[in-house]
Amino acid sequence: MLQIPCPWCGVRDETEFRYRGDASRSRPAADAGAAAFHAYVYQRANEFGWHVEWWLHFAGCRRLLKVVRHTESHEIRAVTGPQDEPPAGPP
Amino acid sequence: MADTSPPQPAPARRAASGRYSAWRLLREGLTGQRGWTRAWAKAAPRPHYRIVIVGGGGHGLATAYYLASEHGITDVAVLERGPIGLGNVGRNTTIIRSNYFHPDNIRFYEFSLKLWEGLEQRLNFNSMVSQRGTLNLFHTEAQRDLFTRRANQMRLLGVDAEALDRAQVRRLVPLADLDNGRYPVLGGFLQPRGGTVRHDAVAWGYARAASAAGADIVEHCEVTGITQAGGRVTGVQTSRGAIGADLVCLAVAGHSSRLAALAGLTLPIETHVLQAFVSEAVKPLLDVVLTYGAGHFYVSQSDKGGLVFGGAIDGYNTYAQRGTLPMAEEVAASAMTLLPGLARLKILRQWGGVMDMTMDGSPLITLTPLTGLILNGGWCYGGFKAIPAGGFTTAHLIACGTPHPLAAHLGLTRFASGHTVDERGAGPFPYAH
Ligand SMILES: Cc1cc2nc3c(=O)[nH]c(=O)nc-3n(C[C@H](O)[C@H](O)[C@H](O)COP(=O)(O)OP(=O)(O)OC[C@H]3O[C@@H](n4cnc5c(N)ncnc54)[C@H](O)[C@@H]3O)c2cc1C
Ligand SMILES: [Zn+2]
């Protein structure tokens, strides 16, 4: 069971959240071209290690959170609001 | 339409382990069981191969076998970082079926099912192929319509599918609570030729046959780099030294992204974990593969008597081969809703396997942007049933340089060209497939 420290609600069980995928992708400019949109929509680094990802706290504050989590140990390093840049940590 | 008749068996080669037969069993029994030899040879890597296959799971081993049997290519190594068969090929819930919706998928999985039907004779290895039928239950009228459409699609392509009403479902699975308050069962769809296969025996059977044909199966050999020169692959770096190759095929299931990254490629894949569970053994009480339609839950009974069951993926990117409690609880809850009679059964074992979840939920058997690098991956949670067809068509791609007609829809370029094969219509969200 993951325990996600929501900046608004405190530490809560993973069952209160919904996973919403890789948060490292940002939408290309409208005229960026098909290759840029292909990369945005389909290609994923799928890191073995630290992964920046979206979690929706649907059974709490209902905010979308940015979580930095390790994909092997499941350790959570940072949780921020959606606009924030998570603090850089050890690689 | 491509020729989907199963290929004729290759001329029988004598395995180094000898032919297995009732006569052999009898003879060994009379001579103190001293005549059995290793089923496959433990090879040390040579400095160069024509073909290097990375990953000794079902798809890697089957590819090596079909390269030999269909194309006469035996200068082949299968490099496996651990012992063979400990990946997903030995972790799945062993279900085989071809009840897909997309015509291209139906043809591919039906070809696989036909190969399963002759596999034991062909490999001379008992993999306990059991066509006990797979039964998908439906609980709403909309779901019935969806299943009907799928079944019609299958029948149009000559694949078996039958609609069952409640009484027929009750006869087939007296154990199921068809009137449960929340999701009463309205009926089901049966694919009589679906069933289960002893998964470990699939790895062993293909390994034995590939090894007998001349391929090297190299265990404890982790690939750590992919070497290139002049824009094409020249070999791999491994924990047992550099190995040259004319062509490298990745068949590493949940690790495709990591291996592709070694070649500088990014894939439309996320890695997720799926769990499986086995109960204590009980007398025979379920003789079909049963799938619940109001949640993600499927169950069959193994020949040892344990109930083997599973559910959906845990739902977030992970390379941890374990699985967590919330999904175990959800699977148990589904089990209780459908089969309340199981309430007293103890779960003996639980495990997880990490899998490539693709952006459209369909696999990849494909050339890559790097010349000489071929990818067999993206199997999501359905790649066990696909092992014979996956190996067969991957061997074709390696030997001929062009996709086999049955796997032509599984190329990497389908995402850019808009030809995704999305069975569920869930969109580019791997956790949703
Ligand atoms: C719990 C669970 C239940 C499932 N149930 C079903 C089912 O009922 N029906 C169905 O059709 N499918 C099912 N699947 C899916 C199916 O098991 C997989 O899609 C399929 O086995 C994957 O192909 P494989 O057998 O080649 O993979 P694997 O057996 O995982 O083979 C890949 C191999 O690559 C090796 N490897 C990885 N990295 C390296 C490296 N760097 N160097 C060398 N070797 C490496 C691994 O050690 C592994 O042995 C299930 C999966 C899971 C996890
Ligand atoms: Zn919150």
Coordinates of C-alpha atoms and ligand atoms in Angstrom, one line a residue:
Chain A
M1 CA 0.0 0.0 0.0
L2 CA 1.4 3.3 -1.1
Q3 CA 1.1 6.2 1.4
I4 CA 1.0 9.5 -0.4
P5 CA 1.6 12.7 1.5
C6 CA -0.9 15.1 0.0
P7 CA 0.2 18.7 0.6
W8 CA -3.4 19.6 1.4
C9 CA -4.7 16.6 3.3
G10 CA -1.6 14.9 4.8
V11 CA -0.5 11.3 4.5
R12 CA -3.3 9.2 2.9
D13 CA -3.6 5.6 1.6
E14 CA -3.2 5.0 -2.2
T15 CA -6.8 3.8 -2.4
E16 CA -7.9 7.5 -2.0
F17 CA -6.0 8.3 -5.3
R18 CA -6.3 7.6 -9.0
Y19 CA -3.2 7.2 -11.0
R20 CA -3.1 9.5 -14.1
G21 CA 0.3 8.6 -15.7
D22 CA 3.6 10.3 -16.6
A23 CA 3.7 13.9 -15.7
S24 CA 6.9 14.7 -17.4
R25 CA 5.3 15.3 -20.8
S26 CA 4.1 18.7 -21.9
R27 CA 1.9 19.5 -24.8
P28 CA 3.8 20.7 -27.8
A29 CA 2.9 24.0 -29.5
A30 CA 0.0 23.6 -31.9
D31 CA 2.3 24.0 -34.9
A32 CA 5.0 21.7 -33.6
G33 CA 4.3 19.0 -36.1
A34 CA 3.2 15.3 -36.1
A35 CA 6.5 13.9 -34.8
A36 CA 6.3 16.1 -31.7
F37 CA 2.7 15.1 -31.1
H38 CA 3.5 11.4 -31.6
A39 CA 6.2 11.7 -29.0
Y40 CA 3.9 13.6 -26.6
V41 CA 0.9 11.2 -26.9
Y42 CA 2.7 7.8 -27.3
Q43 CA 6.3 7.7 -26.3
R44 CA 7.3 7.2 -22.7
A45 CA 10.7 7.1 -21.0
N46 CA 9.2 4.4 -18.7
E47 CA 12.0 5.1 -16.2
F48 CA 13.5 2.4 -14.0
G49 CA 14.0 4.8 -11.1
W50 CA 12.5 8.2 -10.2
H51 CA 9.3 8.9 -12.1
V52 CA 7.3 12.1 -12.1
E53 CA 3.6 11.2 -12.3
W54 CA 0.0 12.5 -11.8
W55 CA -2.2 11.3 -9.0
L56 CA -5.7 12.6 -8.5
H57 CA -6.7 12.8 -4.8
F58 CA -10.3 11.9 -5.7
A59 CA -11.4 10.9 -2.2
G60 CA -9.7 13.8 -0.5
C61 CA -9.1 17.3 -1.7
R62 CA -9.8 16.3 -5.4
R63 CA -6.7 18.1 -6.5
L64 CA -4.3 16.7 -9.2
L65 CA -0.9 16.2 -7.6
K66 CA 2.5 15.7 -9.1
V67 CA 4.3 12.9 -7.3
V68 CA 8.0 11.8 -7.6
R69 CA 8.1 8.1 -7.0
H70 CA 10.7 5.4 -7.5
T71 CA 9.4 2.7 -9.8
E72 CA 11.3 -0.1 -8.1
S73 CA 11.3 0.7 -4.4
H74 CA 8.0 2.8 -4.6
E75 CA 9.6 5.4 -2.3
I76 CA 8.0 8.8 -2.7
R77 CA 10.4 11.7 -2.8
A78 CA 8.2 14.7 -3.4
V79 CA 4.5 15.6 -3.8
T80 CA 3.6 19.0 -5.2
G81 CA 0.7 20.9 -6.8
P82 CA 0.3 20.4 -10.6
Q83 CA 2.0 23.7 -11.6
D84 CA 5.0 23.2 -9.3
E85 CA 8.4 22.0 -10.3
P86 CA 9.3 19.2 -7.8
P87 CA 12.6 19.8 -6.0
A88 CA 15.6 18.1 -7.6
G89 CA 16.9 15.3 -5.5
P90 CA 19.6 12.7 -5.8
P91 CA 19.6 11.0 -9.3
Chain B
M1 CA -6.4 -13.3 -46.0
A2 CA -3.2 -15.0 -44.9
D3 CA -2.9 -18.7 -44.7
T4 CA -3.8 -19.5 -41.2
S5 CA -3.6 -23.3 -41.4
P6 CA -1.1 -24.7 -38.9
P7 CA 2.3 -25.5 -40.4
Q8 CA 3.2 -29.1 -40.9
P9 CA 5.6 -30.5 -38.3
A10 CA 9.2 -30.2 -39.2
P11 CA 11.0 -33.5 -39.8
A12 CA 11.5 -35.0 -36.3
R13 CA 14.9 -34.4 -35.0
R14 CA 16.3 -36.5 -32.3
A15 CA 16.6 -34.4 -29.1
A16 CA 19.8 -34.9 -27.2
S17 CA 17.5 -35.9 -24.4
G18 CA 16.0 -38.7 -26.5
R19 CA 12.4 -39.0 -27.5
Y20 CA 9.8 -39.0 -24.7
S21 CA 7.2 -41.8 -24.9
A22 CA 5.3 -44.3 -23.0
W23 CA 7.8 -46.9 -24.1
R24 CA 10.6 -44.8 -22.8
L25 CA 8.9 -44.4 -19.4
L26 CA 8.5 -48.1 -19.2
R27 CA 12.1 -48.8 -20.2
E28 CA 13.4 -46.2 -17.7
G29 CA 11.2 -47.7 -15.0
L30 CA 12.8 -51.1 -15.6
T31 CA 16.3 -49.8 -15.6
G32 CA 16.3 -47.6 -12.5
Q33 CA 15.6 -44.3 -14.2
R34 CA 19.3 -44.0 -15.1
G35 CA 18.8 -43.1 -18.7
W36 CA 17.3 -39.6 -18.4
T37 CA 19.6 -36.9 -19.6
R38 CA 19.3 -33.1 -19.4
A39 CA 16.3 -31.8 -21.4
W40 CA 18.4 -29.0 -22.9
A41 CA 22.1 -28.1 -23.0
K42 CA 23.4 -25.4 -20.7
A43 CA 25.5 -23.4 -23.2
A44 CA 28.4 -21.0 -22.6
P45 CA 28.3 -18.0 -25.0
R46 CA 30.3 -18.1 -28.2
P47 CA 31.9 -14.8 -29.4
H48 CA 29.5 -14.4 -32.4
Y49 CA 26.1 -15.6 -33.5
R50 CA 24.0 -14.9 -36.6
I51 CA 21.0 -14.1 -34.3
V52 CA 21.1 -13.1 -30.7
I53 CA 17.7 -13.3 -28.9
V54 CA 17.6 -11.4 -25.6
G55 CA 15.3 -12.9 -23.0
G56 CA 14.6 -16.6 -22.3
G57 CA 10.9 -16.4 -21.7
G58 CA 8.2 -18.0 -23.8
H59 CA 8.6 -15.7 -26.8
G60 CA 12.4 -15.8 -26.9
L61 CA 12.6 -19.6 -26.7
A62 CA 9.7 -20.1 -29.2
T63 CA 11.4 -17.7 -31.6
A64 CA 14.7 -19.7 -31.4
Y65 CA 12.7 -22.9 -32.0
Y66 CA 10.8 -21.6 -35.1
L67 CA 14.0 -20.1 -36.5
A68 CA 15.4 -23.6 -36.6
S69 CA 12.2 -25.5 -37.6
E70 CA 10.8 -23.1 -40.2
H71 CA 13.8 -21.4 -41.5
G72 CA 16.8 -23.7 -40.8
I73 CA 18.6 -21.0 -38.9
T74 CA 20.4 -22.5 -35.9
D75 CA 23.3 -20.1 -35.4
V76 CA 21.2 -18.6 -32.6
A77 CA 21.7 -17.8 -28.9
V78 CA 19.0 -17.0 -26.4
L79 CA 20.6 -14.9 -23.6
E80 CA 18.7 -15.0 -20.3
R81 CA 19.8 -12.9 -17.3
G82 CA 18.5 -15.5 -14.8
P83 CA 17.4 -19.1 -15.3
I84 CA 14.9 -19.6 -18.1
G85 CA 11.2 -19.6 -17.3
L86 CA 11.3 -17.5 -14.2
G87 CA 9.8 -14.4 -16.0
N88 CA 6.2 -14.0 -17.0
V89 CA 6.1 -17.3 -18.8
G90 CA 6.2 -19.0 -15.4
R91 CA 4.1 -16.3 -13.6
N92 CA 0.9 -16.1 -15.6
T93 CA -2.5 -17.6 -15.0
T94 CA -2.0 -19.9 -18.0
I95 CA -5.2 -18.9 -20.0
I96 CA -5.3 -19.5 -23.8
R97 CA -8.1 -18.3 -26.0
S98 CA -8.7 -16.4 -29.3
N99 CA -11.8 -14.4 -28.4
Y100 CA -10.7 -11.0 -29.5
F101 CA -12.6 -8.3 -31.2
H102 CA -10.3 -6.9 -33.9
P103 CA -10.2 -9.2 -37.0
D104 CA -6.4 -8.9 -37.1
N105 CA -6.2 -9.9 -33.5
I106 CA -8.6 -12.8 -33.9
R107 CA -6.6 -14.2 -36.8
F108 CA -3.3 -13.8 -34.9
Y109 CA -4.6 -15.4 -31.7
E110 CA -6.5 -18.1 -33.5
F111 CA -3.3 -19.1 -35.3
S112 CA -1.7 -19.3 -31.9
L113 CA -4.6 -21.5 -30.6
K114 CA -4.1 -23.8 -33.6
L115 CA -0.4 -24.1 -32.8
W116 CA -1.2 -24.9 -29.2
E117 CA -3.5 -27.7 -30.4
G118 CA -0.6 -29.5 -32.0
L119 CA 2.2 -28.3 -29.8
E120 CA 2.8 -31.3 -27.6
Q121 CA 3.1 -33.7 -30.5
R122 CA 5.3 -31.2 -32.3
L123 CA 7.7 -30.6 -29.4
N124 CA 7.3 -34.1 -28.0
F125 CA 6.7 -32.5 -24.6
N126 CA 3.7 -32.7 -22.4
S127 CA 2.6 -29.1 -21.7
M128 CA -0.9 -30.2 -20.5
V129 CA -2.8 -28.2 -23.1
S130 CA -6.4 -28.4 -21.7
Q131 CA -9.2 -27.0 -23.9
R132 CA -11.7 -26.8 -21.2
G133 CA -13.4 -23.7 -22.6
T134 CA -13.3 -20.1 -21.5
L135 CA -16.6 -18.6 -20.3
N136 CA -17.1 -14.8 -20.2
L137 CA -20.1 -13.8 -18.1
F138 CA -22.1 -10.7 -18.9
H139 CA -24.2 -8.8 -16.4
T140 CA -26.0 -6.1 -18.4
E141 CA -27.8 -5.9 -21.7
A142 CA -25.2 -3.5 -23.1
Q143 CA -22.5 -6.0 -22.2
R144 CA -24.4 -8.8 -23.8
D145 CA -24.6 -6.8 -27.1
L146 CA -20.9 -6.1 -26.9
F147 CA -20.1 -9.8 -26.5
T148 CA -22.6 -10.8 -29.2
R149 CA -20.8 -8.5 -31.6
R150 CA -17.4 -10.0 -30.6
A151 CA -18.7 -13.5 -31.0
N152 CA -20.3 -12.7 -34.4
Q153 CA -17.0 -11.3 -35.5
M154 CA -15.2 -14.4 -34.4
R155 CA -17.7 -16.7 -36.1
L156 CA -17.4 -14.8 -39.3
L157 CA -13.7 -15.7 -39.2
G158 CA -14.4 -19.3 -38.5
V159 CA -13.6 -19.2 -34.8
D160 CA -15.8 -21.0 -32.2
A161 CA -18.0 -18.9 -30.0
E162 CA -21.3 -19.8 -28.3
A163 CA -23.9 -17.7 -26.5
L164 CA -25.2 -19.3 -23.3
D165 CA -28.3 -18.3 -21.4
R166 CA -28.5 -18.3 -17.6
A167 CA -29.6 -21.9 -17.4
Q168 CA -26.7 -23.1 -19.5
V169 CA -24.3 -21.0 -17.4
R170 CA -25.8 -22.5 -14.2
R171 CA -25.2 -26.0 -15.6
L172 CA -21.6 -25.3 -16.5
V173 CA -20.7 -23.5 -13.2
P174 CA -23.1 -24.5 -10.4
L175 CA -20.7 -22.7 -8.1
A176 CA -21.4 -19.2 -9.4
D177 CA -24.0 -17.0 -7.6
L178 CA -25.9 -15.9 -10.7
D179 CA -28.4 -13.9 -8.6
N180 CA -25.9 -11.8 -6.5
G181 CA -27.7 -8.6 -5.6
R182 CA -25.3 -6.2 -7.2
Y183 CA -24.3 -7.8 -10.5
P184 CA -26.7 -10.6 -11.4
V185 CA -25.4 -12.8 -14.3
L186 CA -27.6 -12.6 -17.4
G187 CA -25.6 -15.2 -19.5
G188 CA -22.2 -15.9 -20.9
F189 CA -20.1 -16.4 -24.0
L190 CA -18.2 -19.6 -24.3
Q191 CA -15.2 -20.3 -26.5
P192 CA -15.1 -24.1 -26.2
R193 CA -11.5 -24.4 -27.6
G194 CA -10.1 -21.9 -25.0
G195 CA -8.4 -23.3 -21.9
T196 CA -5.2 -23.5 -20.0
V197 CA -1.6 -24.8 -20.5
R198 CA 1.0 -25.8 -17.9
H199 CA 3.1 -22.6 -18.3
D200 CA 6.5 -23.8 -17.1
A201 CA 6.3 -26.7 -19.5
V202 CA 6.0 -24.3 -22.4
A203 CA 9.4 -22.8 -21.6
W204 CA 10.9 -26.2 -21.1
G205 CA 9.4 -27.7 -24.2
Y206 CA 10.5 -24.9 -26.5
A207 CA 14.0 -24.8 -24.8
R208 CA 14.4 -28.5 -25.3
A209 CA 13.4 -28.4 -28.9
A210 CA 15.5 -25.3 -29.7
S211 CA 18.5 -26.7 -28.0
A212 CA 18.2 -30.0 -29.8
A213 CA 18.0 -28.1 -33.1
G214 CA 21.3 -26.4 -32.3
A215 CA 20.5 -23.1 -30.6
D216 CA 22.5 -22.1 -27.6
I217 CA 20.5 -21.3 -24.4
V218 CA 22.7 -19.2 -22.2
E219 CA 21.5 -18.6 -18.7
H220 CA 22.8 -16.0 -16.2
C221 CA 23.8 -13.8 -19.0
E222 CA 22.4 -10.2 -18.6
V223 CA 22.5 -7.9 -21.6
T224 CA 23.9 -4.5 -20.5
G225 CA 24.5 -2.8 -23.8
I226 CA 23.7 -2.9 -27.5
T227 CA 26.7 -2.2 -29.7
Q228 CA 26.3 -0.4 -33.1
A229 CA 28.6 0.5 -35.9
G230 CA 27.7 2.3 -39.1
G231 CA 24.1 2.7 -38.1
R232 CA 23.4 -0.9 -37.5
V233 CA 23.6 -3.4 -34.6
T234 CA 26.8 -5.4 -34.2
G235 CA 26.1 -7.2 -31.0
V236 CA 25.5 -7.0 -27.3
Q237 CA 27.5 -6.3 -24.1
T238 CA 26.6 -8.8 -21.4
S239 CA 27.6 -9.8 -17.9
R240 CA 29.5 -12.6 -19.6
G241 CA 31.4 -10.5 -22.1
A242 CA 30.7 -9.0 -25.5
I243 CA 28.8 -11.1 -28.0
G244 CA 28.7 -10.2 -31.7
A245 CA 25.6 -10.7 -33.8
D246 CA 24.3 -9.9 -37.3
L247 CA 20.9 -9.3 -35.8
V248 CA 19.5 -8.8 -32.2
C249 CA 16.0 -9.6 -31.2
L250 CA 14.6 -8.2 -27.9
A251 CA 12.1 -10.5 -26.2
V252 CA 12.3 -9.3 -22.6
A253 CA 8.6 -8.8 -21.7
G254 CA 8.4 -6.1 -19.0
H255 CA 11.8 -4.8 -19.7
S256 CA 11.5 -3.7 -23.4
S257 CA 11.9 0.0 -22.6
R258 CA 15.1 -0.5 -20.7
L259 CA 16.7 -2.6 -23.4
A260 CA 15.5 -0.3 -26.2
A261 CA 17.0 2.6 -24.2
L262 CA 20.4 0.9 -24.5
A263 CA 20.0 1.4 -28.3
G264 CA 18.8 5.0 -27.9
L265 CA 15.1 4.2 -28.6
T266 CA 12.0 5.3 -26.8
L267 CA 8.9 3.0 -27.0
P268 CA 5.1 3.5 -26.6
I269 CA 5.3 1.3 -23.4
E270 CA 4.9 1.6 -19.6
T271 CA 5.8 -1.2 -17.3
H272 CA 3.1 -2.3 -14.8
V273 CA 2.7 -5.2 -12.4
L274 CA 0.0 -7.9 -12.6
Q275 CA -0.6 -10.3 -9.7
A276 CA -1.7 -13.9 -9.6
F277 CA -3.1 -16.0 -6.7
V278 CA -3.4 -19.7 -6.0
S279 CA -5.6 -21.2 -3.3
E280 CA -5.1 -24.5 -1.4
A281 CA -6.0 -27.6 -3.4
V282 CA -9.6 -28.9 -3.4
K283 CA -11.6 -31.5 -5.2
P284 CA -12.6 -30.7 -8.7
L285 CA -15.2 -27.9 -8.7
L286 CA -14.6 -25.8 -11.7
D287 CA -13.9 -27.2 -15.2
V288 CA -13.9 -24.1 -17.3
V289 CA -11.9 -20.9 -17.3
L290 CA -14.4 -18.4 -15.8
T291 CA -14.3 -14.7 -16.3
Y292 CA -16.4 -12.2 -14.3
G293 CA -17.8 -9.4 -16.3
A294 CA -18.6 -6.8 -13.6
G295 CA -15.0 -6.5 -12.5
H296 CA -11.6 -7.8 -13.5
F297 CA -11.5 -11.4 -12.2
Y298 CA -10.7 -14.7 -13.9
V299 CA -10.3 -18.2 -12.4
S300 CA -9.6 -21.7 -13.3
Q301 CA -8.7 -24.8 -11.4
S302 CA -5.3 -26.4 -11.9
D303 CA -4.8 -30.1 -12.2
K304 CA -3.4 -30.1 -8.7
G305 CA -6.7 -28.7 -7.5
G306 CA -5.7 -25.2 -6.6
L307 CA -7.8 -22.3 -7.9
V308 CA -5.6 -20.0 -10.0
F309 CA -7.0 -16.5 -10.3
G310 CA -6.1 -12.9 -11.0
G311 CA -7.5 -9.5 -11.7
A312 CA -6.4 -6.2 -13.2
I313 CA -2.9 -4.6 -13.1
D314 CA -2.1 -2.6 -9.9
G315 CA -2.3 0.5 -12.1
Y316 CA 0.8 2.6 -11.8
N317 CA 4.3 2.3 -13.4
T318 CA 6.4 -0.2 -11.5
Y319 CA 9.3 -2.6 -12.1
A320 CA 8.8 -4.3 -8.7
Q321 CA 7.9 -7.9 -9.2
R322 CA 5.6 -8.1 -6.2
G323 CA 2.2 -6.4 -6.3
T324 CA 0.4 -4.6 -3.5
L325 CA -2.5 -5.3 -1.2
P326 CA -5.3 -3.0 -2.6
M327 CA -5.5 -5.0 -5.8
A328 CA -5.3 -8.3 -3.8
E329 CA -8.3 -7.1 -1.9
E330 CA -10.2 -6.1 -5.0
V331 CA -9.6 -9.4 -6.6
A332 CA -10.8 -11.2 -3.5
A333 CA -13.9 -9.1 -3.4
S334 CA -14.7 -10.0 -7.0
A335 CA -14.2 -13.6 -6.2
M336 CA -16.6 -13.4 -3.3
T337 CA -19.3 -11.7 -5.3
L338 CA -19.2 -14.3 -8.0
L339 CA -18.2 -17.4 -6.1
P340 CA -19.2 -17.0 -2.5
G341 CA -18.6 -20.7 -1.9
L342 CA -14.9 -20.0 -2.0
A343 CA -15.0 -17.9 1.2
R344 CA -13.3 -20.4 3.4
L345 CA -10.5 -21.2 0.9
K346 CA -7.1 -20.1 2.0
I347 CA -4.8 -18.4 -0.5
L348 CA -1.5 -20.2 -0.5
R349 CA 0.6 -18.1 -2.8
Q350 CA 0.6 -14.7 -4.4
W351 CA 3.1 -13.2 -6.8
G352 CA 3.6 -10.5 -9.4
G353 CA 5.1 -10.1 -12.9
V354 CA 6.1 -6.9 -14.6
M355 CA 4.8 -6.4 -18.1
D356 CA 5.1 -4.0 -21.0
M357 CA 1.7 -2.2 -21.2
T358 CA 1.5 -0.5 -24.6
M359 CA -0.4 2.6 -25.6
D360 CA -3.1 0.7 -27.4
G361 CA -3.0 -2.6 -25.4
S362 CA -1.7 -4.6 -28.4
P363 CA 1.8 -6.2 -28.7
L364 CA 4.7 -5.3 -30.9
I365 CA 6.4 -7.7 -33.3
T366 CA 8.4 -5.2 -35.3
L367 CA 11.4 -3.8 -37.0
T368 CA 12.8 -0.8 -35.2
P369 CA 14.4 2.5 -36.4
L370 CA 17.8 0.8 -35.7
T371 CA 18.8 -1.6 -38.5
G372 CA 19.4 -5.1 -37.2
L373 CA 17.3 -4.6 -34.1
I374 CA 14.0 -6.5 -33.9
L375 CA 11.5 -6.2 -31.1
N376 CA 9.1 -8.8 -29.7
G377 CA 7.3 -7.1 -26.8
G378 CA 4.4 -5.1 -25.5
W379 CA 2.6 -8.2 -24.5
C380 CA 0.5 -6.6 -21.8
Y381 CA -1.2 -9.2 -19.7
G382 CA -2.1 -11.4 -22.7
G383 CA 1.2 -12.7 -24.1
F384 CA 1.1 -16.2 -22.8
K385 CA -1.5 -17.4 -25.2
A386 CA 0.4 -15.7 -27.9
I387 CA 3.7 -17.5 -27.4
P388 CA 3.4 -20.0 -30.3
A389 CA 2.2 -17.4 -32.8
G390 CA 4.6 -14.7 -31.4
G391 CA 7.6 -17.0 -31.8
F392 CA 6.5 -18.1 -35.2
T393 CA 5.9 -14.7 -36.6
T394 CA 9.0 -13.2 -34.9
A395 CA 11.1 -15.9 -36.5
H396 CA 9.6 -15.0 -39.8
L397 CA 10.4 -11.3 -39.4
I398 CA 14.0 -12.2 -38.4
A399 CA 14.5 -14.7 -41.3
C400 CA 12.7 -12.8 -44.0
G401 CA 13.1 -9.2 -43.0
T402 CA 9.4 -8.5 -43.5
P403 CA 6.5 -9.0 -41.1
H404 CA 4.5 -12.2 -41.3
P405 CA 1.1 -11.3 -42.7
L406 CA -0.6 -12.4 -39.5
A407 CA 1.5 -10.0 -37.4
A408 CA 1.7 -7.1 -39.9
H409 CA -0.6 -5.0 -37.8
L410 CA 1.7 -5.2 -34.8
G411 CA 4.4 -2.8 -36.1
L412 CA 5.9 0.1 -34.2
T413 CA 4.9 2.6 -36.9
R414 CA 1.2 2.1 -36.2
F415 CA 1.1 4.8 -33.6
A416 CA 2.5 7.5 -35.9
S417 CA 0.3 6.4 -38.8
G418 CA -2.9 6.2 -36.7
H419 CA -3.4 2.5 -37.1
T420 CA -3.5 1.6 -33.4
V421 CA -5.2 -1.7 -32.4
D422 CA -7.1 -0.7 -29.3
E423 CA -9.3 -3.7 -28.3
R424 CA -10.9 -1.8 -25.4
G425 CA -11.1 1.6 -27.0
A426 CA -9.4 3.0 -23.9
G427 CA -7.0 5.4 -25.7
P428 CA -3.3 6.0 -25.1
F429 CA -3.3 5.2 -21.4
P430 CA -1.4 2.0 -20.6
Y431 CA -2.9 1.8 -17.1
A432 CA -6.4 1.7 -18.7
H433 CA -6.0 -1.3 -21.0
Ligands
LIG1 C1 0.3 -12.5 -13.1 C2 0.3 -12.6 -14.6 C3 -0.8 -13.4 -15.2 C4 -0.9 -13.5 -16.6 N1 -1.9 -14.3 -17.1 C5 -1.9 -14.5 -18.5 C6 -2.9 -15.4 -19.0 O1 -3.7 -16.0 -18.3 N2 -2.9 -15.6 -20.4 C7 -2.0 -14.9 -21.2 O2 -2.1 -15.1 -22.4 N3 -1.1 -14.1 -20.7 C8 -1.0 -13.9 -19.3 N4 0.0 -13.1 -18.8 C9 1.0 -12.4 -19.7 C10 2.1 -13.3 -20.2 O3 2.6 -14.1 -19.1 C11 3.2 -12.5 -20.8 O4 2.7 -11.6 -21.7 C12 4.3 -13.3 -21.5 O5 4.7 -14.4 -20.7 C13 5.4 -12.4 -21.9 O6 6.3 -13.0 -22.7 P1 7.6 -14.0 -22.3 O7 7.0 -15.3 -21.9 O8 8.5 -14.0 -23.4 O9 8.1 -13.1 -21.0 P2 9.1 -13.5 -19.8 O10 9.0 -14.9 -19.4 O11 9.0 -12.5 -18.8 O12 10.5 -13.4 -20.6 C14 11.4 -12.3 -20.6 C15 12.7 -12.7 -20.1 O13 13.6 -11.6 -20.4 C16 14.6 -11.7 -19.4 N5 15.4 -10.4 -19.4 C17 15.0 -9.2 -19.0 N6 15.9 -8.3 -19.1 C18 17.0 -9.0 -19.6 C19 18.4 -8.6 -19.9 N7 18.8 -7.3 -19.8 N8 19.2 -9.6 -20.3 C20 18.8 -10.9 -20.5 N9 17.6 -11.3 -20.2 C21 16.7 -10.3 -19.8 C22 13.8 -11.9 -18.1 O14 14.6 -12.4 -17.1 C23 12.7 -12.9 -18.6 O15 13.1 -14.2 -18.3 C24 0.1 -12.9 -17.4 C25 1.2 -12.2 -16.9 C26 1.3 -12.0 -15.5 C27 2.4 -11.3 -14.9
ZN2 ZN -5.6 15.9 -0.9

